[in-house]
C-alpha positions as semicolon CSV with decimal commas, in nm:
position;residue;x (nm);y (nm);z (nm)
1;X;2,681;-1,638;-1,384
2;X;2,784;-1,980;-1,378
3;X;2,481;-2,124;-1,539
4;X;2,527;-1,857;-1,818
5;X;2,880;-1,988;-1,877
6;X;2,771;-2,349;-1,894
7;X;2,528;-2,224;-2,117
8;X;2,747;-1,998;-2,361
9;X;2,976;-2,296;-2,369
10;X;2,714;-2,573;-2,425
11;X;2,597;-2,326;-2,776
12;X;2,961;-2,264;-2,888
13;X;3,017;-2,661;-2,884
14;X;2,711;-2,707;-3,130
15;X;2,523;-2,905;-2,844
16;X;2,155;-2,806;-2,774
17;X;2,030;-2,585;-2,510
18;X;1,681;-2,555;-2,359
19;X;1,577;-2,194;-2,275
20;X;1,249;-2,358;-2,273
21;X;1,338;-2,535;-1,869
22;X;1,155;-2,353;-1,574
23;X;1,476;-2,406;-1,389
24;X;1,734;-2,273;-1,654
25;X;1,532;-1,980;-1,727
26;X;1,420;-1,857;-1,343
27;X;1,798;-1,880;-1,287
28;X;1,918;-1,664;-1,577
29;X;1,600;-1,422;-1,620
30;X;1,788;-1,178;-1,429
31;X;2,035;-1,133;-1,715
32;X;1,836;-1,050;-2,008
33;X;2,002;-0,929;-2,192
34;X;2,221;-1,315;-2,238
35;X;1,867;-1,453;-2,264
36;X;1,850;-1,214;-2,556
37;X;2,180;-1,336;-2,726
38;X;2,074;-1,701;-2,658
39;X;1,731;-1,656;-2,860
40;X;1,939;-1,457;-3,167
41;X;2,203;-1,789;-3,174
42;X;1,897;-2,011;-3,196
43;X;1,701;-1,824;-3,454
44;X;1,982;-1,756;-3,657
45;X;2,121;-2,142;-3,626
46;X;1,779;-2,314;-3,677
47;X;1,419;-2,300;-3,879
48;X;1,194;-2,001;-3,782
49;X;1,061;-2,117;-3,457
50;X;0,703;-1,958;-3,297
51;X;0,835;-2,068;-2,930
52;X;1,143;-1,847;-2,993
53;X;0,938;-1,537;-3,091
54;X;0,677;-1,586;-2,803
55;X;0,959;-1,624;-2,527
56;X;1,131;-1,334;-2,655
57;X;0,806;-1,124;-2,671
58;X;0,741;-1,229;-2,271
59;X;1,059;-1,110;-2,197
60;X;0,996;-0,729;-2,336
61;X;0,697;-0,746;-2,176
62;X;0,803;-0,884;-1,879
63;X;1,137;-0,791;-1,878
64;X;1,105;-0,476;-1,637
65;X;0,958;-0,714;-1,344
66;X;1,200;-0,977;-1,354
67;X;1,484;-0,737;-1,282
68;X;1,309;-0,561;-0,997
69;X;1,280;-0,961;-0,877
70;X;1,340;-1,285;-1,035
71;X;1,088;-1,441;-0,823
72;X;0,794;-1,322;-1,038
73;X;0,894;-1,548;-1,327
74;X;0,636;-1,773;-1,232
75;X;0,324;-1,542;-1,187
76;X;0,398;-1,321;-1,488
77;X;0,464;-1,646;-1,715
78;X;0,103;-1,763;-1,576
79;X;-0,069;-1,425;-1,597
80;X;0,027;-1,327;-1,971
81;X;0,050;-1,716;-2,125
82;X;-0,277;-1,811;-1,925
83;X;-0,575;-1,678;-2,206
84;X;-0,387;-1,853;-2,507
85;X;-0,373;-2,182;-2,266
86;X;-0,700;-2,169;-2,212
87;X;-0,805;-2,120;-2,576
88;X;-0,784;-2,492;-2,718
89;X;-0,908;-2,308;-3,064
90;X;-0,627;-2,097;-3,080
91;X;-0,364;-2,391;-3,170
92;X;-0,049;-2,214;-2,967
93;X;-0,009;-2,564;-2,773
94;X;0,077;-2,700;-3,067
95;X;0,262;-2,413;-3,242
96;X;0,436;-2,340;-2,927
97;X;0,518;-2,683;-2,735
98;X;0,823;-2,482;-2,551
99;X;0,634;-2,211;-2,418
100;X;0,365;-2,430;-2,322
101;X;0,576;-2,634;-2,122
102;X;0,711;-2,330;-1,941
103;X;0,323;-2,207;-1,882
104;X;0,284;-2,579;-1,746
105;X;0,622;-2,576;-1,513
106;X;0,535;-2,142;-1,392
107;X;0,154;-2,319;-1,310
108;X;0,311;-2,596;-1,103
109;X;0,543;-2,372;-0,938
110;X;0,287;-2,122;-0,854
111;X;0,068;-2,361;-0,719
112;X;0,328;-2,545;-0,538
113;X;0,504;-2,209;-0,384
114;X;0,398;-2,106;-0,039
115;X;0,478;-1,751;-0,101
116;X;0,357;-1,617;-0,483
117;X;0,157;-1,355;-0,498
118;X;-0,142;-1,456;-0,745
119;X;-0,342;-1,261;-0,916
120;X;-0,721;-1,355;-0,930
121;X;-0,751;-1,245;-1,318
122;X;-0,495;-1,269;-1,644
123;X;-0,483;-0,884;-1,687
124;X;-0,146;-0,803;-1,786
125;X;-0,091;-0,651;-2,086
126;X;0,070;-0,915;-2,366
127;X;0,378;-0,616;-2,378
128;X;0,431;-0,332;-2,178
129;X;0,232;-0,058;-2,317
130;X;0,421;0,251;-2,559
131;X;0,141;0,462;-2,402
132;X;0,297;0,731;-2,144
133;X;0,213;0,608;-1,766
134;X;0,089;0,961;-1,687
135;X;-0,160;0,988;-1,967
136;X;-0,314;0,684;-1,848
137;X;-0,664;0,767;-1,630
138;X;-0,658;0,759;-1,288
139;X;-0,952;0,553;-1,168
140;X;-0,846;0,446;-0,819
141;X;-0,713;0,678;-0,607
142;X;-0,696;0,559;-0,282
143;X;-0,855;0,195;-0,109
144;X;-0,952;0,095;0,221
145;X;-0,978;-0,167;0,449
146;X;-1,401;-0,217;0,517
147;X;-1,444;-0,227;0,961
148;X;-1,494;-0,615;1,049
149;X;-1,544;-0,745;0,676
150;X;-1,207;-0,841;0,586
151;X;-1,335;-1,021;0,246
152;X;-1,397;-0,661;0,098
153;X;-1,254;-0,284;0,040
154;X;-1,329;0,068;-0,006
155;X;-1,206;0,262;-0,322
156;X;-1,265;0,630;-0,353
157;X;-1,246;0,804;-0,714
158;X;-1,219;1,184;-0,668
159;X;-1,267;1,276;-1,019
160;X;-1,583;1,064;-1,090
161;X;-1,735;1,123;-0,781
162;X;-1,770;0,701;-0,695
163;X;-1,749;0,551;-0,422
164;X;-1,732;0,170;-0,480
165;X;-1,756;-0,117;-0,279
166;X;-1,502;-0,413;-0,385
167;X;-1,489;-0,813;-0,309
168;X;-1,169;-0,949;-0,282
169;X;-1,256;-1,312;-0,426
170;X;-1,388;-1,179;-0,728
171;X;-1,261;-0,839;-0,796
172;X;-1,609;-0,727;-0,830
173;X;-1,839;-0,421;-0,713
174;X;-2,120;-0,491;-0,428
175;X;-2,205;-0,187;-0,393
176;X;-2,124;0,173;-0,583
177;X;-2,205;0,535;-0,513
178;X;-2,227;0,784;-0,791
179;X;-2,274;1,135;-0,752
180;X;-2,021;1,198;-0,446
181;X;-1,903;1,519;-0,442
182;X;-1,548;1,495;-0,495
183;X;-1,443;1,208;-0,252
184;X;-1,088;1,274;-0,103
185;X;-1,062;1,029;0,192
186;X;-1,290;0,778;0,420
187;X;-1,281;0,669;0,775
188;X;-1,502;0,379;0,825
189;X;-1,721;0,436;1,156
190;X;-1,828;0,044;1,129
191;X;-1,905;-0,204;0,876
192;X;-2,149;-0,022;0,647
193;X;-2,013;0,379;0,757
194;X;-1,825;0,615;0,704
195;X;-1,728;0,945;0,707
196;X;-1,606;1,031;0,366
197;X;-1,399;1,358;0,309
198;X;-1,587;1,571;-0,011
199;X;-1,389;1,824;-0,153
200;X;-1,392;2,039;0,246
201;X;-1,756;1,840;0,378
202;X;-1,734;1,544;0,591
203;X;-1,999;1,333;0,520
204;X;-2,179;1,052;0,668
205;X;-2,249;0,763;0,472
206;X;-2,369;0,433;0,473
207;X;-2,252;0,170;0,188
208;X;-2,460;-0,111;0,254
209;X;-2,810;0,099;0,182
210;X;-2,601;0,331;-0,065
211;X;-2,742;0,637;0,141
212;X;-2,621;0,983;0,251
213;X;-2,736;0,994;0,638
214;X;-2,588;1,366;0,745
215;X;-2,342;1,620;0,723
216;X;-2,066;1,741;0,998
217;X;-2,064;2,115;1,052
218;X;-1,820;2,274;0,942
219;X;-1,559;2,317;0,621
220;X;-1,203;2,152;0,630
221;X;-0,892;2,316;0,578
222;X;-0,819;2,259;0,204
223;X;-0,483;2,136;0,234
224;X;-0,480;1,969;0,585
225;X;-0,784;1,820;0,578
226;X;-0,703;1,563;0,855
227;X;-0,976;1,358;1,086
228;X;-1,017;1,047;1,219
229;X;-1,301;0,832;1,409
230;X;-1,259;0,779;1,783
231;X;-1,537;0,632;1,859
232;X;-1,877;0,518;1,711
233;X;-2,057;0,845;1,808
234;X;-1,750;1,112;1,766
235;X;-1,520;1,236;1,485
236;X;-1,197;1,455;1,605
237;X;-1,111;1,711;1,283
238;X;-0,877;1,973;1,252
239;X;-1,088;2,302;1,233
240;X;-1,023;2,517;0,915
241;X;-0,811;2,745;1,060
242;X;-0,578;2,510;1,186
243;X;-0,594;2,656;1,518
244;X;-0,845;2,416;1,740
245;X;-0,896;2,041;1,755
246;X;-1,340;1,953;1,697
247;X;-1,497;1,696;1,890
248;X;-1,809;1,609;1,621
249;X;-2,082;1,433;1,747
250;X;-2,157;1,205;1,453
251;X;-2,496;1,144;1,463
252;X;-2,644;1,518;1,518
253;X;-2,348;1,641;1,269
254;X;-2,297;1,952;1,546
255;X;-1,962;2,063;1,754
256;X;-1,937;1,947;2,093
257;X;-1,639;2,011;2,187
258;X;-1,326;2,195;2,078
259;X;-0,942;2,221;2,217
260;X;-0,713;2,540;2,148
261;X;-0,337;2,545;2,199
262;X;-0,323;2,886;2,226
263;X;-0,332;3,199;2,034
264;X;-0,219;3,203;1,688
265;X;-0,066;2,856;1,711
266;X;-0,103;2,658;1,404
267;X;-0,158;2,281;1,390
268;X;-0,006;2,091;1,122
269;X;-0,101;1,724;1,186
270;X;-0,337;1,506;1,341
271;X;-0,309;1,161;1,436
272;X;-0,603;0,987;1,671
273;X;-0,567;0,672;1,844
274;X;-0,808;0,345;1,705
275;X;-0,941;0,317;2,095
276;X;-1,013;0,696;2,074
277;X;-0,817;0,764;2,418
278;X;-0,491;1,011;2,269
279;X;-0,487;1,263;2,027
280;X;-0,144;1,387;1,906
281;X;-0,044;1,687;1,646
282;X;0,212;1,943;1,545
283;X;0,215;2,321;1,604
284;X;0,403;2,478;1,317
285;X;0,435;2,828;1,516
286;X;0,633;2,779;1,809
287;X;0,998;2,696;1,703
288;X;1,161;2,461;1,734
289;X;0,793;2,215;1,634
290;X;0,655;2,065;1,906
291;X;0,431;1,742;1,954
292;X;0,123;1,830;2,124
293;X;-0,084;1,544;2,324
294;X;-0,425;1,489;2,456
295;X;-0,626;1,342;2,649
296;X;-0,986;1,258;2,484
297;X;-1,126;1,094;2,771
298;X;-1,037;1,418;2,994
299;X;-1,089;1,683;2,653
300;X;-0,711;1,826;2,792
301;X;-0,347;1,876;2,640
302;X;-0,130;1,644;2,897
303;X;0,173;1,693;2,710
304;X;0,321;1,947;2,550
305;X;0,673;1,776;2,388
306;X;0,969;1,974;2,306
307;X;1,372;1,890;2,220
308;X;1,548;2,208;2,224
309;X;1,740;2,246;1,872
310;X;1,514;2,008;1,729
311;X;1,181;2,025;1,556
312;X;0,898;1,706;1,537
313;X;0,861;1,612;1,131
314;X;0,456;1,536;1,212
315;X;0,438;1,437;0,872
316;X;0,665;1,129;0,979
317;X;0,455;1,000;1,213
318;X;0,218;0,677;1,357
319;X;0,090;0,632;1,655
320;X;-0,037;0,268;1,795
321;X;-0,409;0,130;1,783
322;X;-0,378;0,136;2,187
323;X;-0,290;0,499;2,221
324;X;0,031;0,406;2,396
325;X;0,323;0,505;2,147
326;X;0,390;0,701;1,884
327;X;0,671;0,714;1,694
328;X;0,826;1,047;1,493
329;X;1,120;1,138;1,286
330;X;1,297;1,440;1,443
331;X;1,509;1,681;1,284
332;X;1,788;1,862;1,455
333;X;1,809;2,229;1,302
334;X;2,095;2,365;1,113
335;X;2,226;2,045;1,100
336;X;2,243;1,845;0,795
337;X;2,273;1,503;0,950
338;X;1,958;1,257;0,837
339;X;1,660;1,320;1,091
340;X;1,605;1,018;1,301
341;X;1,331;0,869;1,499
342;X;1,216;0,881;1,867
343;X;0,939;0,683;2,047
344;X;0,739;0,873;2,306
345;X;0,531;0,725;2,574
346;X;0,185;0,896;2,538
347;X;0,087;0,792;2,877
348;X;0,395;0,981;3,089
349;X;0,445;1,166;2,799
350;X;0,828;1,019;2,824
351;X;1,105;0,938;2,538
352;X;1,067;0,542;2,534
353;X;1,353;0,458;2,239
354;X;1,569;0,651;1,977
355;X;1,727;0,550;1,672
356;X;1,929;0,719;1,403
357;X;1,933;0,540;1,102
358;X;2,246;0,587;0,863
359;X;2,026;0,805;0,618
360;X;1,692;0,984;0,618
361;X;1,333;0,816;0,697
362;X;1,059;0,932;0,448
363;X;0,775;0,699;0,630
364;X;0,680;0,514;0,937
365;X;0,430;0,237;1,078
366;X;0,414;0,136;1,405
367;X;0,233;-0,175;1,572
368;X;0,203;-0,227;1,948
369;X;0,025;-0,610;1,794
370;X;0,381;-0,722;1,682
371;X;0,579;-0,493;1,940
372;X;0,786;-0,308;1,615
373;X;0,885;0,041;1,428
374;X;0,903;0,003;1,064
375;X;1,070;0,294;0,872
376;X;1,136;0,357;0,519
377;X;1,464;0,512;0,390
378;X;1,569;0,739;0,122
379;X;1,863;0,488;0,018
380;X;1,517;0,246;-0,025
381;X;1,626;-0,001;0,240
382;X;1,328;-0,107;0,481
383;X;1,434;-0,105;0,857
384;X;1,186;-0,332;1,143
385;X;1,274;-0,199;1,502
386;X;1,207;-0,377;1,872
387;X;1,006;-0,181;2,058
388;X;1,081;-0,434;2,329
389;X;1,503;-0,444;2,301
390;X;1,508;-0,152;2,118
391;X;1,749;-0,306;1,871
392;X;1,715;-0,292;1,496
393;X;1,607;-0,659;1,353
394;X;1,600;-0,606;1,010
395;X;1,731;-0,404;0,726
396;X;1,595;-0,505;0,441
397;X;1,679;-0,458;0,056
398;X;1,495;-0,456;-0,261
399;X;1,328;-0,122;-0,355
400;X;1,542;0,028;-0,626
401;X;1,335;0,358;-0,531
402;X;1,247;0,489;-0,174
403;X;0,932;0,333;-0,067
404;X;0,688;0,637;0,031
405;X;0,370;0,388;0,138
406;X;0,360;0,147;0,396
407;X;0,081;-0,059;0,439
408;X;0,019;-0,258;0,798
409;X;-0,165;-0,566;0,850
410;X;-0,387;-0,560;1,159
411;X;-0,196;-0,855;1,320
412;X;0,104;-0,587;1,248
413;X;0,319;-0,936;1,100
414;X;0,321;-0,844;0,763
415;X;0,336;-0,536;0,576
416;X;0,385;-0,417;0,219
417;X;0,599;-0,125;0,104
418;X;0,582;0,044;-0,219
419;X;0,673;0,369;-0,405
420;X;0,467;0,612;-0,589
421;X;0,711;0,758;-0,799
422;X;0,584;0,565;-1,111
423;X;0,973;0,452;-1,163
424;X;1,021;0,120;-0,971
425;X;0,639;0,046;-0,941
426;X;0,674;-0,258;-0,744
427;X;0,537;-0,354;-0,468
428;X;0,686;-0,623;-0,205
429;X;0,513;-0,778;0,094
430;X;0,752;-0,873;0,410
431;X;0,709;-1,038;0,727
432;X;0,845;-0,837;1,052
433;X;0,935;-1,172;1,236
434;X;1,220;-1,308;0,992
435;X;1,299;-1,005;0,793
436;X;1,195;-1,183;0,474
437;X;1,029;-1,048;0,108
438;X;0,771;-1,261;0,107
439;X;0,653;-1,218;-0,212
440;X;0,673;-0,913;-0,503
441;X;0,427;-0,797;-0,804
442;X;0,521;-0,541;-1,062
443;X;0,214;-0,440;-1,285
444;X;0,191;-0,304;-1,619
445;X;0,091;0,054;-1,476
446;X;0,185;0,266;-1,217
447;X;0,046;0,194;-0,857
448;X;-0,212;0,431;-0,764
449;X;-0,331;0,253;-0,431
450;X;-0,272;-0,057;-0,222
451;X;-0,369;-0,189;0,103
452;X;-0,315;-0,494;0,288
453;X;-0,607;-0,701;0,390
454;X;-0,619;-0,800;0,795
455;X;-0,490;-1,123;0,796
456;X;-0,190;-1,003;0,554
457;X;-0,241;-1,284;0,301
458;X;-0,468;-1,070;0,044
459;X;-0,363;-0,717;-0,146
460;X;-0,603;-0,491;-0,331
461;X;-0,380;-0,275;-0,601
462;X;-0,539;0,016;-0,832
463;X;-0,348;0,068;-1,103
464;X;-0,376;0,406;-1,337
465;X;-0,562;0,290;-1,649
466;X;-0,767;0,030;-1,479
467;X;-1,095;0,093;-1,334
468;X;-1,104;-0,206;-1,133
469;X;-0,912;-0,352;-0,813
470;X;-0,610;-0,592;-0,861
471;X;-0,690;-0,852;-0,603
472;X;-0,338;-1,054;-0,532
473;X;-0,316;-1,339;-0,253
474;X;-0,052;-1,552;-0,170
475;X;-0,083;-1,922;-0,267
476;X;-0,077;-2,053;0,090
477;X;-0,399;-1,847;0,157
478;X;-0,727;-2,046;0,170
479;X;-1,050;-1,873;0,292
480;X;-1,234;-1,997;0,559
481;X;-1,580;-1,933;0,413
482;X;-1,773;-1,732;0,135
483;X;-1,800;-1,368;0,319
484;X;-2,095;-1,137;0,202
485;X;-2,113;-0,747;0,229
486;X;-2,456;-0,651;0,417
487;X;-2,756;-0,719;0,253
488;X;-2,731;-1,001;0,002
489;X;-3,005;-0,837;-0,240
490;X;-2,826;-0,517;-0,294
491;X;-2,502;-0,731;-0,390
492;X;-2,406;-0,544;-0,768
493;X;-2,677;-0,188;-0,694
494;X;-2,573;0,100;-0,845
495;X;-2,705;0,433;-0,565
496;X;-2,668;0,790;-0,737
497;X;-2,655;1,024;-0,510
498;X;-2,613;1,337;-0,695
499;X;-2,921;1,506;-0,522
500;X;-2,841;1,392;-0,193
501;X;-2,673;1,609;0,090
C-alpha cells in the first residue's frame, strides 16, 4: 500500500505519474480497483489519451488473473498486447507509446524470468468473454501423458468421438482418430498403444498407424469403470459387477485370470501399481471399508486392511510407481472430525505414517521418486509430506478454491494443482523441494484438463471453448532436440475409424 500512497500523493500535488512503468504497475495490479481511480484522474485531468483506454481495457480483461496472482502481469500483458505488436500496419506503437513500452518491459521480464509460465500462442481473448463459461463447448475432456515421448500428449473427446494426438512445441495434431465410440479414458500400453475406455468396451489401439487392433472381453461397469495396464501383455479391470478383479491378456482380448473377495462383496476402487506387482481396492460391503491388496505376481489377496471404527475413502487414494506405498484418507465413523491420511506398506501390509491435517483432504499424489505425500485441502491450502521423517514440509497457499486435480511429474519434483469448479480456474505449478509456486496461469475459460509433462517444465491445458491444447512452459525450459511421434509421414493424418471394431 505504500506505493499506492506515494502514488495518490504524487496526483493530488499536480506532479505526473507513470502507470505506464512495469515496476509501478506489477506492484499495484493487485489493487485494481486504485489502478482504476488513477486512470479516471488522468483522463479527466488531461487530452483523451488511447494508452489510457487500452490499459484500462487489459485490466477488465485481465483483471480476474492478476488477483488470483500478481505474478502473471507479465505473461498476460505479452499474450493479449502481442498481435497488435506484431502488426506494424496497425499504427498502435505509435498511438499507444505507453502501452507499448509496458508490452516491451512484460517481454523483457518474461524472457528474463526463470519461472513464467509461457504460452506458445497469443490466444487470450482481448476481454474476458460475456458468454456463460458453461455454454461454452467442451472439446477436451481429459489429456495424457504419451509412454516414452515426452514431446507429445493424448486428448480424448467423448462427445466427438476423437482421439487426437498433440505436439507440445507447436500445439498441433500428429495424429487424430475419428469415429471412436465414445472415448472415456486411455491407458497407454507403450508409445503408440493404448487401451482406450469406449462408452463400457476397452479397446486396443494404436496411434501411430491410426488403427483399431482388438477388443477386451467383456463390458465395464458404467459408473466404475476403472483399469489400468500392468504390464505390456495384461490389463487388470474391475468386472461389471463389481465383484471380481480380470486379468486380460491384451493381445488375444480373452480372460485369464480373475480374483473374488468373496460373496456379494462389492469393489469400489482400483488402483494398479506402474511395475504391475500390487493391486489395491475398496470393498463397499463389509463395514467399516476395508483396503484390499494383492499380489499380481502370485494372482492372491495378501492383505486384507481394516481399522475398527474407521472406513478407507478409496476414492482418496495413490499408490507409488514401485508398488511399495499407498497412501489413503481414512474416515473415522460417527465422528465429524476431518478424515486424515495413513500410509500403508504394501509389502508387510503394515501402517508406515499417519497424519491428520487441520481440515479435510479432497485429493492425493504420492511419489516414492521424490520420497513425498501431497494432499489437497478443502480450506485450498496444498500440504507436501516426508515419507522419510514423516514430518509435514510444506503448507502451501494460493488456491482461493479447493484444488480437486493434482497432476505429478514423473521425477515426482514438481506438480501442478488446480480446481474444476469453473470459479478460481487457475492453475499453479510448485516444486516439492522448497515449497515454492513456481509459476501460475489463469485462462479465459474454464479448465477442462491439464497434465504435467515428465520433466515438469511443460503443461498441456484444454480449455472449454477451445478445440486445441494450451501448451505452457516455463522460460528456463530449453529442449534438447526436435522430438517426432512415430512415423514421420503420417505426421498431420486424419484415421476414421467409424467402421472399425
Amino acid at each position: 500500500m505504500d506505493v499506492l500512497e506515494r502514488s495518490y500523493q504524487l496526483i493530488k500535488s499536480g506532479e505526473s505519474l507513470d502507470l505506464f512503468d512495469y515496476e509501478w504497475l506489477s506492484h499495484c495490479v493487485r489493487y485494481p480497483l486504485y489502478v482504476d481511480q488513477f486512470i479516471n484522474v488522468l483522463q479527466s485531468s488531461s487530452k483523451p489519451c488511447s494508452d489510457l483506454g487500452l490499459l484500462r481495457e487489459f485490466l477488465d480483461a485481465s483483471g480476474f488473473a492478476l488477483r488470483q496472482d500478481p505474478g502473471q502481469l507479465a505473461s498476460q500483458l505479452v499474450c493479449r498486447l502481442r498481435p497488435a505488436a506484431s502488426d506494424s500496419a496497425s499504427g498502435w506503437c505509435v498511438e499507444c507509446p505507453g502501452m507499448r513500452r509496458l508490452y516491451d518491459s512484460a517481454v523483457a521480464a518474461t524472457e528474463a524470468a526463470e519461472f513464467v509460465l509461457h504460452p506458445l500462442r497469443d490466444y487470450l481473448l482481448p476481454s474476458r468473454s460475456s458468454t456463460k463459461p458453461s455454454s461454452l463447448p467442451l472439446h477436451l475432456s481429459s489429456l495424457y501423458r504419451i509412454k516414452s515421448n515426452p514431446g507429445f500428449v493424448l486428448s480424448a473427446n467423448s462427445e466427438r468421438g476423437q482421439l487426437v494426438v498433440w505436439d507440445l512445441a507447436t500445439e498441433t495434431p500428429v495424429r487424430r482418430l475419428t469415429g471412436v465410440v465414445k472415448p472415456r479414458d486411455a491407458r497407454f500400453i507403450d508409445g503408440s498403444r493404448a487401451i482406450v475406455l469406449c462408452n463400457r468396451d476397452l479397446k486396443v489401439y494404436n496411434l501411430d498407424e491410426g488403427k483399431f487392433e482388438n477388443r477386451l472381453k467383456g463390458t465395464m461397469n458404467q459408473n466404475m469403470p476403472f483399469y489400468n495396464i500392468s504390464d505390456p501383455e495384461h490389463c487388470v479391470c474391475l468386472s461389471r459387477n463389481r465383484m471380481y478383479v480380470n486379468i486380460m491378456n491384451i493381445p488375444s482380448g480373452d480372460m485369464e485370470s480373475t480374483f473374488k473377495v468373496g460373496e456379494d462383496r462389492f469393489l469400489n476402487s482400483l488402483l494398479v501399481s506402474e511395475n504391475g506387482e500390487r493391486v489395491c481396492c475398496g470393498d463397499e460391503v463389509q463395514k467399516p471399508f476395508p483396503l484390499l491388496v494383492w499380489d499380481l505376481k502370485s494372482r492372491k489377496l495378501v492383505h486384507d486392511i481394516r481399522i475398527p471404527n474407521h472406513e478407507f475413502q478409496m476414492n482418496i487414494a495413490a499408490i507409488t510407481k514401485n508398488g511399495v506405498y499407498i497412501v489413503c484418507a481414512v474416515k473415522e465413523l460417527d465422528d465429524p472430525a476431518p478424515n486424515f491420511l495413513i500410509v500403508y506398506d504394501l509389502v508387510t501390509g503394515q501402517m508406515f505414517k499417519k497424519w491428520k491435517p487441520n481440515t479435510d483432504t479432497i485429493r492425493v499424489a504420492i511419489s516414492s521418486e521424490s520420497k513425498v505425500v501431497i494432499n489437497s485441502c478443502l480450506d485450498s491450502t496444498i500440504q507436501v509430506w516426508d515419507l522419510t521423517t514423516g514430518s509435514c514440509r510444506f503448507t502451501m497457499k494460493g488456491h482461493t478454491s479447493p484444488a480437486d486435480c493434482i497432476s505429478l511429474s514423473e521425477s515426482g519434483h514438481r506438480f501442478v494443482t488446480y480446481s474444476t469448479d469453473g470459479v478460481e480456474n487457475t492453475l499453479r505449478l510448485w516444486d516439492v523441494n522448497n515449497g515454492s509456486n513456481l509459476a501460475s496461469f489463469t485462462p479465459d475459460s474454464p479448465i477442462t484438463a491439464c497434465i504435467i509433462s515428465e520433466e515438469g517444465s511443460r503443461i498441456a491445458l484444454g480449455v472449454r471453448g477451445r478445440d486445441s491444447i494450451i501448451s505452457l512452459s516455463l522460460t528456463s525450459f530449453q529442449p534438447t532436440a526436435a522430438l517426432s511421434y512415430g512415423s514421420e509421414e503420417l505426421n498431420g493424418k486424419t484415421f476414421d475409424l467409424s467402421k472399425a471394431g
